[in-house]
Tab-separated table of C-alpha atoms and ligand atoms in Angstrom:
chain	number	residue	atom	x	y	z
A	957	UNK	CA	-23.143	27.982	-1.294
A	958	UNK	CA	-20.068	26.558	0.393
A	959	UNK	CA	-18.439	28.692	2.780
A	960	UNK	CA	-15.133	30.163	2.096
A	961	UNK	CA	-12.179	28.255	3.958
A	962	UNK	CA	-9.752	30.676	5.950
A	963	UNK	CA	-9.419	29.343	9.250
A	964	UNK	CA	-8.920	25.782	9.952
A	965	UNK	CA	-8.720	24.003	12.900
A	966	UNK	CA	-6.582	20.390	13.186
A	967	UNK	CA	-7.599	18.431	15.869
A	968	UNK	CA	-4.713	16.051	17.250
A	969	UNK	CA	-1.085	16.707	16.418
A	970	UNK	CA	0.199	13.547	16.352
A	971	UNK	CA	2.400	12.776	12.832
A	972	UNK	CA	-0.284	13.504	10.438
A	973	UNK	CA	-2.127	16.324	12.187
A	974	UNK	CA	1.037	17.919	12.776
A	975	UNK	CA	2.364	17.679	9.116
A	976	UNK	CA	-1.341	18.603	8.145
A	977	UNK	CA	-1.253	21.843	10.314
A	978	UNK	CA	2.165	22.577	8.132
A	979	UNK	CA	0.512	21.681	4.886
A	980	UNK	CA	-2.718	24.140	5.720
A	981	UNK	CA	-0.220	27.013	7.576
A	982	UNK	CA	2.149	26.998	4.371
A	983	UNK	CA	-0.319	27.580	2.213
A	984	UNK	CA	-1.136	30.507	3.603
A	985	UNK	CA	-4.499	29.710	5.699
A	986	UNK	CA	-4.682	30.807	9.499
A	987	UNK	CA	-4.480	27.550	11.506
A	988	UNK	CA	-5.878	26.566	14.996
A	989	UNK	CA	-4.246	23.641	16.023
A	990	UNK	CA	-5.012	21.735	19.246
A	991	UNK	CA	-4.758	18.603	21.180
A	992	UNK	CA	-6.445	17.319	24.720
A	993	UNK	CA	-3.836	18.650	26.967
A	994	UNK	CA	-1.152	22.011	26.599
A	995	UNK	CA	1.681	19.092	26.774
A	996	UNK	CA	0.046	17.636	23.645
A	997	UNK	CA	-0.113	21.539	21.981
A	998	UNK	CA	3.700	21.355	22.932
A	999	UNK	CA	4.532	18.619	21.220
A	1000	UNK	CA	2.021	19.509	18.071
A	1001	UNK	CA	4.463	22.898	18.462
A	1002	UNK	CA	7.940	21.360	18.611
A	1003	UNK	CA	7.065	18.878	15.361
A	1004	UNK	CA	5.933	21.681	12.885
A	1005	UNK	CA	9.017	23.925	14.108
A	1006	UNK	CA	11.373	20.916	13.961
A	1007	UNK	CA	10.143	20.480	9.957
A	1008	UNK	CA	10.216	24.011	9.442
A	1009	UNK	CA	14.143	24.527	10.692
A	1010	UNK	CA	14.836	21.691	8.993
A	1011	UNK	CA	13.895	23.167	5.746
A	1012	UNK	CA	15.566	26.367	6.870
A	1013	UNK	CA	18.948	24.560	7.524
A	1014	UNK	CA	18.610	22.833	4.408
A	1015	UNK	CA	18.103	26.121	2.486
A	1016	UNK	CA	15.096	24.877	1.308
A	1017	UNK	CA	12.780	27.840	3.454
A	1018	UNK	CA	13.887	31.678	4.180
A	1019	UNK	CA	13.822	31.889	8.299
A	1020	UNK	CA	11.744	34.936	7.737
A	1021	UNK	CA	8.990	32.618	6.043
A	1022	UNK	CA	9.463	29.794	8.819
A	1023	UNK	CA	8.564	32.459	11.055
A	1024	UNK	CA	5.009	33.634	8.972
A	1025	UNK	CA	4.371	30.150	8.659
A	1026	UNK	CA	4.669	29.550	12.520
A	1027	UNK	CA	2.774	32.596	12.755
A	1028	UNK	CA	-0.235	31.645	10.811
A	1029	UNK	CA	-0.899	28.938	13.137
A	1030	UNK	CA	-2.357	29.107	17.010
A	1031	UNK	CA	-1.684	26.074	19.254
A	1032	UNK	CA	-4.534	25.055	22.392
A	1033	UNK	CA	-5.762	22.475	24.320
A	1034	UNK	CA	-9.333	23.185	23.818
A	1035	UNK	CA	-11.753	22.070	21.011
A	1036	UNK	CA	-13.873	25.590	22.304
A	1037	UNK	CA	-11.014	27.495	20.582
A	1038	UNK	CA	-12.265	26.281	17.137
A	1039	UNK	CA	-15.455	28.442	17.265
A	1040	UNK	CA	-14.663	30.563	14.312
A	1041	UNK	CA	-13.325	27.637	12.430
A	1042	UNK	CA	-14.641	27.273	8.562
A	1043	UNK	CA	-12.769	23.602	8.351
A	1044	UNK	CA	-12.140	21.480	10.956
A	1045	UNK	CA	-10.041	18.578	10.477
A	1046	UNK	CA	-9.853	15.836	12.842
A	1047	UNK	CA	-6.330	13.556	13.340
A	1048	UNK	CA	-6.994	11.634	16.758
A	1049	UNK	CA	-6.148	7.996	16.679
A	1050	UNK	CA	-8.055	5.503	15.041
A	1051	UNK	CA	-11.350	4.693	17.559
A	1052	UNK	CA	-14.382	5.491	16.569
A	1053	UNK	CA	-15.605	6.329	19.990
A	1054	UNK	CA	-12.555	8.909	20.249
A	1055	UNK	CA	-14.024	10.372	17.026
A	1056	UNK	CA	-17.426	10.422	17.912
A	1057	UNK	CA	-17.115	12.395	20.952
A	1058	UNK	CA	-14.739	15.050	19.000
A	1059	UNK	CA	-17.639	15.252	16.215
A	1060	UNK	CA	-20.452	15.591	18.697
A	1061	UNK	CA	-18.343	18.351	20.673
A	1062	UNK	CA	-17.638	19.871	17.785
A	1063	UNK	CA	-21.370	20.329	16.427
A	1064	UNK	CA	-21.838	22.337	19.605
A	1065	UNK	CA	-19.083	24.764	18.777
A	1066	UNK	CA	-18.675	25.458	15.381
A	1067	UNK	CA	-20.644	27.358	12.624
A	1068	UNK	CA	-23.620	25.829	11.344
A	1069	UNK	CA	-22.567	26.136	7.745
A	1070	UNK	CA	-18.563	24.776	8.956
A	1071	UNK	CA	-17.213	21.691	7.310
A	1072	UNK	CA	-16.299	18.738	9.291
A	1073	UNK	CA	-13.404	16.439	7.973
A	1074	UNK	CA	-11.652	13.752	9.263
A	1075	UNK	CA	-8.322	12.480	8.225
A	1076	UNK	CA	-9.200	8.707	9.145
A	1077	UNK	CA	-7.187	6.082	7.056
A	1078	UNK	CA	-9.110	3.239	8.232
A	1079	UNK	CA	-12.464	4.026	9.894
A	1080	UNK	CA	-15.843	4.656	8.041
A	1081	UNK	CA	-16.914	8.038	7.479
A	1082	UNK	CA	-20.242	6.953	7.016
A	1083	UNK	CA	-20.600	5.901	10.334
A	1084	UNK	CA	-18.609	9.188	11.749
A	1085	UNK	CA	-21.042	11.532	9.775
A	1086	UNK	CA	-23.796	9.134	11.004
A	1087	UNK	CA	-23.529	9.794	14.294
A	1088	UNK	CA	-22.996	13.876	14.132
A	1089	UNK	CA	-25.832	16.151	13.810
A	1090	UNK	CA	-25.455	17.495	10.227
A	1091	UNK	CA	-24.027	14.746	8.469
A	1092	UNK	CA	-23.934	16.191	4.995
A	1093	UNK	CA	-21.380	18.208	5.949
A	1094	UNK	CA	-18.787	15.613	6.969
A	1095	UNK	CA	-16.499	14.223	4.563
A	1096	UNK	CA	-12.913	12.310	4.255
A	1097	UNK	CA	-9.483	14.316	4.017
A	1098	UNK	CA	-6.739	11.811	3.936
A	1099	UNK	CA	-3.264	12.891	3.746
A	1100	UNK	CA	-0.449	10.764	3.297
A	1101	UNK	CA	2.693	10.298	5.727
A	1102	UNK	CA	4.804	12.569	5.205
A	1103	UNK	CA	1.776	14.873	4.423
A	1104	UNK	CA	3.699	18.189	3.551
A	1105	UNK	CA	6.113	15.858	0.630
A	1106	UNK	CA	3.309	13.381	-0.689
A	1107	UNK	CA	0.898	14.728	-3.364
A	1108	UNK	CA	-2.153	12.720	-2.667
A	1109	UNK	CA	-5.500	13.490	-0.794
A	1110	UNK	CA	-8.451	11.304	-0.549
A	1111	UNK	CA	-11.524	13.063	-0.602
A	1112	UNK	CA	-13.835	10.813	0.984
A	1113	UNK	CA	-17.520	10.933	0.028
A	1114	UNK	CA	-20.806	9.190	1.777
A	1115	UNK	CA	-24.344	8.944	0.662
A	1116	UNK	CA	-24.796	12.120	3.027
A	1117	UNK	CA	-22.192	14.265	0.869
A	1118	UNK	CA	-23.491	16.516	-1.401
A	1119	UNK	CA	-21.461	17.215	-4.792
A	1120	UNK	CA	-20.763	20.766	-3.764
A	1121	UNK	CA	-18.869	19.452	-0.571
A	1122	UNK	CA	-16.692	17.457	-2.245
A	1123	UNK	CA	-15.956	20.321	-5.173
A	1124	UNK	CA	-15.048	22.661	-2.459
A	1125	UNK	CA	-12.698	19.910	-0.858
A	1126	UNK	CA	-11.297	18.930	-3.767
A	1127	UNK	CA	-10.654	22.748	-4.791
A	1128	UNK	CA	-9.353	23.410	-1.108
A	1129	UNK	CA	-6.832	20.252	-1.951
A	1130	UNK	CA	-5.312	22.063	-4.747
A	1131	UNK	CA	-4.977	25.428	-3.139
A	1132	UNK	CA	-2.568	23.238	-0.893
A	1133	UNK	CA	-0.907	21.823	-4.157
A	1134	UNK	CA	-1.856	18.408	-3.677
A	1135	UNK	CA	-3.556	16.194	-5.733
A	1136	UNK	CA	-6.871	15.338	-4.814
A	1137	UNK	CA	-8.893	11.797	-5.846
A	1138	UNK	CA	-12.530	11.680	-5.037
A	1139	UNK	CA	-13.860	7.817	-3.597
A	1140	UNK	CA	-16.757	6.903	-1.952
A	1141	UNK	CA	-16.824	5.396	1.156
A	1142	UNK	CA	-15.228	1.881	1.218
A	1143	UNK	CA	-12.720	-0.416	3.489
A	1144	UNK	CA	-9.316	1.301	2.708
A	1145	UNK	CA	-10.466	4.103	0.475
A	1146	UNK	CA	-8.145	3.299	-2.685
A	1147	UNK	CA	-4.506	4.053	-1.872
A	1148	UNK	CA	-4.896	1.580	1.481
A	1149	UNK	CA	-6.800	-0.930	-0.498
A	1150	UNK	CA	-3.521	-1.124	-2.604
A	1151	UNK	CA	-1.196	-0.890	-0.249
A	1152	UNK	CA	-1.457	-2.337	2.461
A	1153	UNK	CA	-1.860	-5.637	1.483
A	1154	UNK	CA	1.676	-5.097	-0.243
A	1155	UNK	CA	3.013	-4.392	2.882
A	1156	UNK	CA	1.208	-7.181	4.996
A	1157	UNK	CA	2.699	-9.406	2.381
A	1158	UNK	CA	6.166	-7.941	2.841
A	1159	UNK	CA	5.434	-8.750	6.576
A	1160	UNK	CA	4.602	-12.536	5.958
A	1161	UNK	CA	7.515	-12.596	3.488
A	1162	UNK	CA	9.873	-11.466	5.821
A	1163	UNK	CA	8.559	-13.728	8.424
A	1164	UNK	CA	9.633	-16.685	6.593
A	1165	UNK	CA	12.880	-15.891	7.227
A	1166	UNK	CA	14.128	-16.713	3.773
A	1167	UNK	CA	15.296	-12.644	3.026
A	1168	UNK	CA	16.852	-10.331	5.547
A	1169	UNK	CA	15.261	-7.238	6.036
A	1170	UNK	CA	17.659	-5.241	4.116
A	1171	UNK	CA	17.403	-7.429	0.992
A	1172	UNK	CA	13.460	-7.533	1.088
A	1173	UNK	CA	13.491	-3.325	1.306
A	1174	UNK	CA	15.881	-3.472	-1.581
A	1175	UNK	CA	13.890	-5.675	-3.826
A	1176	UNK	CA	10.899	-3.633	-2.590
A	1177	UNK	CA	12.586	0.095	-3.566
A	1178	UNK	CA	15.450	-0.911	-6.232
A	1179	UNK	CA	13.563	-3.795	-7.802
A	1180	UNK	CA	9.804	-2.299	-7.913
A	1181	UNK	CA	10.643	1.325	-7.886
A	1182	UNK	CA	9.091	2.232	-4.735
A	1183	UNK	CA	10.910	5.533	-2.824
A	1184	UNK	CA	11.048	3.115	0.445
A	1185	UNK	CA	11.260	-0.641	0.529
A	1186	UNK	CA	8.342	-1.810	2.263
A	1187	UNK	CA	9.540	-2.718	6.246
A	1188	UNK	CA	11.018	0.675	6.324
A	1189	UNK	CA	7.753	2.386	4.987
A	1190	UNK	CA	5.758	0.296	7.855
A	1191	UNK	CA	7.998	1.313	10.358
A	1192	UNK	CA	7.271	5.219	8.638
A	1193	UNK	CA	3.791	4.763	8.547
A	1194	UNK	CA	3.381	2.829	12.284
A	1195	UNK	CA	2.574	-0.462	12.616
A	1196	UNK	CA	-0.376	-0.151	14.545
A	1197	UNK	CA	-2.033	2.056	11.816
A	1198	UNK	CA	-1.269	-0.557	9.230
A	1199	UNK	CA	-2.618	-3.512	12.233
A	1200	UNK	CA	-5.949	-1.268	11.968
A	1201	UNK	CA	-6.177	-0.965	8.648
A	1202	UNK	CA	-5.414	-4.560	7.545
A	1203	UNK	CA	-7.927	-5.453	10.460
A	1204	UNK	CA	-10.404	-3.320	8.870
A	1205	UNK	CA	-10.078	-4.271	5.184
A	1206	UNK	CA	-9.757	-8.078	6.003
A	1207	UNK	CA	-13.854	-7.604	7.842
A	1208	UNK	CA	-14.769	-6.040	5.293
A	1209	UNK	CA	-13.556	-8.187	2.159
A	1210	UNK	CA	-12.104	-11.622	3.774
A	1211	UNK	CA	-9.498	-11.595	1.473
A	1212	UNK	CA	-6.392	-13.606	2.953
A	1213	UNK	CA	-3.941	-10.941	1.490
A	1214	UNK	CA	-5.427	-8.653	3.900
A	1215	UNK	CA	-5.196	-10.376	7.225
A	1216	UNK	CA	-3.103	-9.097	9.654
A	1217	UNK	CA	0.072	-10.983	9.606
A	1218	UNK	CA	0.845	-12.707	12.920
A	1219	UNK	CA	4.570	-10.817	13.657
A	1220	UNK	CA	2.451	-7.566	13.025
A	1221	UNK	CA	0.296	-8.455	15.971
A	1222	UNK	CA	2.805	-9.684	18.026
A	1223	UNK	CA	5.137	-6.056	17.001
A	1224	UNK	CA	1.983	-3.976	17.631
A	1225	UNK	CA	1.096	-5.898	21.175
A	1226	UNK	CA	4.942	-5.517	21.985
A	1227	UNK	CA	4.940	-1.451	21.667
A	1228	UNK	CA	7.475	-1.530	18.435
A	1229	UNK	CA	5.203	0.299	16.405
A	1230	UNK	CA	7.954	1.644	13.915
A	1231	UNK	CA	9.595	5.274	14.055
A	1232	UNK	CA	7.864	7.178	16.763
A	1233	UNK	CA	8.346	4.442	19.326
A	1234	UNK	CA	11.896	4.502	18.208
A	1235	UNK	CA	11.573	0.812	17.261
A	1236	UNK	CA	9.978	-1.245	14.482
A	1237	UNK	CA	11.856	-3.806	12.004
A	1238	UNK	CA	14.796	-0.741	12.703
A	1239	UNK	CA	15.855	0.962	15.164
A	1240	UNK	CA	15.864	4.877	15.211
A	1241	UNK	CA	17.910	7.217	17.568
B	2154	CAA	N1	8.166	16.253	6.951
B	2154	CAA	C1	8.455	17.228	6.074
B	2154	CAA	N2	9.289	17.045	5.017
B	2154	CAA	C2	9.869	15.848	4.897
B	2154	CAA	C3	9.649	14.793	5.788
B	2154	CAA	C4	8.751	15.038	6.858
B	2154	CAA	N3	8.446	14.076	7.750
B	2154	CAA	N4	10.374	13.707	5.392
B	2154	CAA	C5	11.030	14.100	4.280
B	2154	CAA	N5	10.735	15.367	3.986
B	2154	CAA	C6	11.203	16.144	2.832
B	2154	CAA	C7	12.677	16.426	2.918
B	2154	CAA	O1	12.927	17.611	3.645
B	2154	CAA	C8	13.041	16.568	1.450
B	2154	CAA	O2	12.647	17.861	0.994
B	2154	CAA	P1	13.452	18.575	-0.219
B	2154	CAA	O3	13.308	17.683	-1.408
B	2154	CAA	O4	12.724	19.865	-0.368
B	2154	CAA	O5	14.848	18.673	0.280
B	2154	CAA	C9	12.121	15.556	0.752
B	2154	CAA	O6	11.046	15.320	1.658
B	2154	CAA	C10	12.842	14.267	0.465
B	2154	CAA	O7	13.345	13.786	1.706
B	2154	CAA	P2	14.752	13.086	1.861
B	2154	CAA	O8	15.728	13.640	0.848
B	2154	CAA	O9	15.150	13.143	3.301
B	2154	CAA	O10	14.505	11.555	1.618
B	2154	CAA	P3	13.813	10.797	0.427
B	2154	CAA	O11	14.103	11.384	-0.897
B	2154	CAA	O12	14.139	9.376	0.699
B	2154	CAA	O13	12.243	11.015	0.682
B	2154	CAA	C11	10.211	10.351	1.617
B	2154	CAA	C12	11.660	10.686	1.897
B	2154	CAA	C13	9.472	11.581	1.120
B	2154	CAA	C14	9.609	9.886	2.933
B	2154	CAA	C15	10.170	9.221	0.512
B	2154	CAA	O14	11.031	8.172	0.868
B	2154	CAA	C16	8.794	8.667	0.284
B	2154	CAA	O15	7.979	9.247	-0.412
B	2154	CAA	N6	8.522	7.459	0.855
B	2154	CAA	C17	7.242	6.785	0.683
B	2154	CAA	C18	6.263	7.312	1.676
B	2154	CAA	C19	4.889	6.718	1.469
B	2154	CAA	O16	4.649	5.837	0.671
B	2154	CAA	N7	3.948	7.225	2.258
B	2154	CAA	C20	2.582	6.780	2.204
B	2154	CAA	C21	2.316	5.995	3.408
B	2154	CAA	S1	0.623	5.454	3.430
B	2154	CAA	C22	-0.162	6.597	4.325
B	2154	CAA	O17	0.370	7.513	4.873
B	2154	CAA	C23	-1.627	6.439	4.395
B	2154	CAA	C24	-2.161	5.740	5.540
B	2154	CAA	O18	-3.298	5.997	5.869
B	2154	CAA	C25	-1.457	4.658	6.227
C-alpha cells in the first residue's frame, strides 16, 4: 500500500525546485526544502517569496495566504533534514554523478517505504533508480518551467516501477492541479522529444541570419500559436538545459533535427545561458 504523501522534501532550489517547492507548499503539503549550502537555502528562500509577493501585489494571493504558504515550507542545507520525508523530489543539475550521490545519501536517510522522484528533463531514470538501493520506488516527476503556471507533469516510469507507484504519482499530480501523463522511460520523455528539436531548429534558423530574432519569435508565437516565440522560451528554459537535452536525444536517436546546433554550444561554452545569467539571445535586467 503506498504511503500517504504529507511531507515532501525538494532537493535543489534552483528555478524548477524552487517553483516546485511553491507548487507542493500551495497545495497545502508541509515542504522541506534544501540545497548544499545555507546560501543556496537563501536563495531557494528569496525565489518562492519573490513569486509569492508578486502574486500578492498583483492581487492575485491574500498576504495572509502568502504567509501560510511560506509557512508550510522549512528551508536547510542538509539532506539529514529529510528523515521524515514521504516524497522526496530531487532538482540538482543535470549530472548523473550529482544525482547518484543525492539518491545513495538519501537511501540512508529516509523511510523505507518513502518515494524517491527526480525532476530530471534529460537524464535516464532507469539508470538513477539503477544505481539506488530500492529501485522500485524511484520514478520521474517532471515539471515544466514555470512549474507553478504550466499544467503538465511527466510521470516517468522504468521496468522497476510498479503500477501502484505511478497511480499514487499520478494522483499526487492532481492534488497539485496539474495534469499528469504517464511515459516510460525514453530520451526526452514526450514533451522534450517534441520540443526541443523545435527549438534547436529555431536556433539553426536564426543562425542563418536570414530573420532577426524578433521576427523569428513572432512567427514562432503569432504565427504557430505558441505563448512564447521560441529564442525567448530558450532563453526561459536555459540554454544549457536545452544543450543537455538535445545532446541526449541526438545519442539516443541520431536524428539530425536533434543535434545540438553549433551557436548553442558556442552560447552555452560562453556563460549566456538565457534568463538567470541575465543573458541569452536577450538581455534581462
Ligand atoms: N512563477 C510563478 N508564476 C509565474 C511565473 C513564474 N516564473 N511566470 C509567470 N507567472 C504567472 C504570472 O504571475 C501570471 O499569473 P496570473 O495569470 O495569475 O496573473 C501568469 O503566469 C501569466 O504570466 P504573465 O501575464 O506575466 O505572462 P504570460 O501570459 O506571457 O505568461 C508564461 C508567461 C506562463 C511563461 C507563458 O508565456 C508560457 O506559458 N510560456 C511557455 C513556457 C513553456 O513552454 N515552458 C515549457 C518549457 S519546457 C520545460 O520546462 C521542460 C524542460 O525540461 C526543458
Amino acid at each position: 500500500m503506498a504511503r500517504d504523501i504529507k511531507i515532501v522534501g525538494v532537493v535543489g532550489l534552483g528555478t524548477m525546485g524552487a517553483g516546485i517547492v511553491e507548487v507542493f507548499a500551495k497545495a497545502g503539503l508541509q515542504v522541506v526544502a534544501v540545497d548544499g549550502t545555507p546560501e543556496l537555502a537563501d536563495r531557494g528562500r528569496g525565489f518562492l517569496t519573490r513569486s509569492l509577493d508578486r502574486a500578492v501585489s498583483r492581487g492575485k494571493l491574500e498576504a495572509a495566504t502568502r504567509d501560510e504558504i511560506v509557512g508550510r515550507v522549512t528551508f536547510a542545507d542538509q539532506l539529514t533534514r529529510l528523515s521524515g520525508a514521504d516524497l522526496v523530489i530531487e532538482a540538482v543539475p543535470e549530472r548523473m554523478e550529482i544525482k547518484n550521490d543525492i539518491f545513495a545519501t538519501l537511501d540512508g536517510i529516509i523511510a523505507e517505504d518513502a518515494i524517491l522522484a527526480s525532476n530530471t528533463s534529460s537524464l535516464s531514470l532507469t539508470e538513477i533508480a539503477a544505481h539506488t538501493r530500492h529501485p522500485s520506488r524511484v520514478i520521474g516527476m517532471h515539471f515544466f518551467n514555470p512549474a507553478p503556471v504550466l499544467a503538465l507533469v511527466e510521470v516517468i516510469t522504468t521496468l522497476f516501477t510498479d503500477d501502484e507507484l505511478s497511480g499514487a504519482i499520478r494522483s499526487l499530480a492532481e492534488r497539485l492541479g496539474k495534469q499528469p501523463v504517464v511515459v516510460s522511460d525514453r530520451a526526452g520523455f514526450v514533451a522534450n522529444a517534441l520540443l526541443i528539436t523545435y527549438l534547436a531548429r529555431a536556433i539553426r534558423t536564426y543562425e542563418t541570419g536570414h530573420v532577426s530574432r524578433e521576427d523569428l519569435d513572432n512567427a514562432g508565437k503569432l504565427g504557430i500559436g505558441l505563448p512564447m516565440g521560441p529564442l525567448t522560451l530558450c532563453d526561459l528554459i536555459g540554454l544549457d538545459v536545452i544543450k543537455e537535452v538535445c545532446d541526449v536525444l541526438y545519442n539516443a536517436t541520431h536524428d539530425p533535427a536533434a543535434a545540438p546546433p553549433a551557436l548553442l554550444t558556442q552560447m552555452v561554452i560562453a556563460g549566456r545561458l538565457g534568463r538567470k545569467t541575465g543573458r541569452g539571445f536577450y538581455t534581462y535586467e
